[in-house]
């Protein structure tokens, strides 16, 4: 048994295939270009977290004030001078207590040059006499310093 298809039905079928192909190009071409071009970073690794550049090097209770004091060190990043704002956390043990809140303090470490190490101190709460404190970095932010404009040359 032979099936007869009219010319106009074939014409509409061709249009449907053509429109489907154009729609597929509109959807998948941008995705293909994105994959082909990469993410635009030129293969550079993503910037590292500021917490990787800072650490607590000491944790003690000040004898006079009974406040806990954390010594913080910040290492400079390549590419320019900047400042770190470090959130230091003070607890009685290294592991956080579920649902518990730890005391925190901020310390700013300004003027950290690439390759240099700068230090600061975070002063925490008054500490119990019998308890040994634990100090750690809870968060850190790095801000690159704005370049200072050159002073104008003196006139004649």
XYZ file of C-alpha atoms in Angstrom:
156
model
C 0.000 0.000 0.000
C 1.453 3.296 -1.059
C 1.092 6.451 0.982
C 0.642 9.635 -0.910
C 1.958 12.870 0.662
C 1.037 16.140 -0.935
C 3.651 18.757 -1.783
C 2.354 21.296 0.736
C 2.690 18.785 3.616
C 6.337 18.222 2.735
C 6.845 21.981 2.538
C 5.511 22.481 6.109
C 7.544 19.541 7.370
C 10.698 21.178 5.981
C 9.866 24.453 7.705
C 9.341 22.663 11.028
C 12.738 20.955 10.770
C 14.400 24.237 9.821
C 12.823 26.174 12.698
C 13.773 23.414 15.142
C 17.385 23.621 13.968
C 17.453 27.411 14.408
C 15.939 27.097 17.904
C 18.562 24.491 18.850
C 21.335 26.817 17.655
C 19.931 29.703 19.686
C 19.876 27.550 22.804
C 23.125 25.595 22.494
C 25.433 28.044 20.675
C 25.960 30.323 23.731
C 26.636 27.276 25.894
C 29.152 25.958 23.367
C 30.881 29.340 23.158
C 31.098 29.533 26.962
C 32.666 26.082 27.185
C 35.015 26.786 24.286
C 36.152 30.175 25.613
C 36.504 29.000 29.208
C 35.436 31.023 32.226
C 37.347 34.147 31.210
C 40.043 33.803 33.863
C 42.686 32.750 31.358
C 43.383 29.578 33.296
C 44.371 31.485 36.431
C 43.468 29.770 39.680
C 40.645 31.306 41.689
C 41.765 33.795 44.341
C 42.551 32.087 47.617
C 40.585 32.804 50.725
C 41.995 35.415 53.095
C 41.809 32.872 55.920
C 44.668 31.004 54.188
C 46.932 34.040 54.791
C 46.288 34.532 58.510
C 46.851 32.448 61.607
C 46.801 32.703 65.368
C 50.333 32.264 66.718
C 49.611 32.703 70.422
C 46.767 32.585 72.911
C 47.229 33.739 76.491
C 45.408 35.304 79.391
C 46.777 38.713 80.368
C 47.728 38.563 84.054
C 46.679 42.130 84.870
C 43.319 42.380 83.091
C 42.400 38.633 82.965
C 41.442 39.174 79.308
C 42.383 36.589 76.715
C 44.806 37.910 74.064
C 45.454 36.276 70.683
C 48.562 37.028 68.617
C 47.680 37.112 64.889
C 50.023 36.888 61.908
C 49.086 37.942 58.342
C 51.180 37.091 55.283
C 51.175 39.463 52.298
C 49.702 38.503 48.935
C 51.422 38.995 45.591
C 50.204 41.974 43.638
C 50.153 44.781 46.149
C 49.972 46.069 49.679
C 46.749 45.521 51.564
C 45.066 45.152 54.924
C 43.417 42.241 56.685
C 40.474 42.349 59.060
C 40.559 39.127 61.060
C 37.771 37.777 63.253
C 39.302 35.815 66.127
C 37.194 33.406 68.131
C 37.777 32.552 71.801
C 36.528 29.250 73.253
C 37.322 26.842 76.080
C 38.000 24.000 73.635
C 39.082 23.637 70.016
C 35.838 21.973 68.921
C 32.823 24.302 68.836
C 29.879 23.415 71.040
C 26.762 22.720 68.929
C 24.385 25.627 69.373
C 26.921 27.472 71.515
C 28.205 30.973 70.920
C 31.856 31.842 71.165
C 33.270 35.253 72.002
C 34.811 37.053 69.026
C 37.022 40.068 68.456
C 38.236 41.894 65.351
C 41.824 42.875 64.656
C 43.000 44.945 61.706
C 46.441 44.251 60.281
C 47.202 47.145 57.887
C 50.061 47.682 55.440
C 50.857 44.056 54.647
C 53.257 44.065 51.681
C 53.706 41.110 49.301
C 55.981 38.525 50.890
C 55.958 40.310 54.268
C 54.462 39.104 57.536
C 52.757 41.589 59.846
C 51.393 40.984 63.319
C 48.506 42.185 65.452
C 46.695 41.320 68.678
C 43.046 40.620 69.311
C 41.820 41.269 72.851
C 38.958 39.060 73.935
C 36.709 38.804 76.974
C 37.650 38.466 80.633
C 38.604 34.820 81.107
C 37.930 32.446 83.994
C 40.982 31.731 86.141
C 40.818 27.920 85.893
C 39.953 27.664 82.164
C 42.561 27.431 79.391
C 41.487 29.473 76.358
C 41.510 28.368 72.729
C 41.948 31.071 70.066
C 41.377 30.601 66.351
C 40.599 32.428 63.129
C 36.856 32.486 62.484
C 36.981 34.675 59.347
C 39.249 37.068 57.474
C 38.929 39.677 54.738
C 41.669 41.170 52.580
C 41.398 44.631 51.048
C 44.008 45.811 48.583
C 45.290 49.305 49.396
C 44.441 52.000 46.892
C 47.537 53.412 45.218
C 48.305 56.918 46.414
C 48.353 59.508 43.629
C 51.722 61.046 42.841
C 52.284 64.528 44.227
C 52.303 67.228 41.553
C 55.690 68.604 40.646
C 56.434 72.052 42.099
C 55.904 74.900 39.637
C 58.593 77.251 38.296
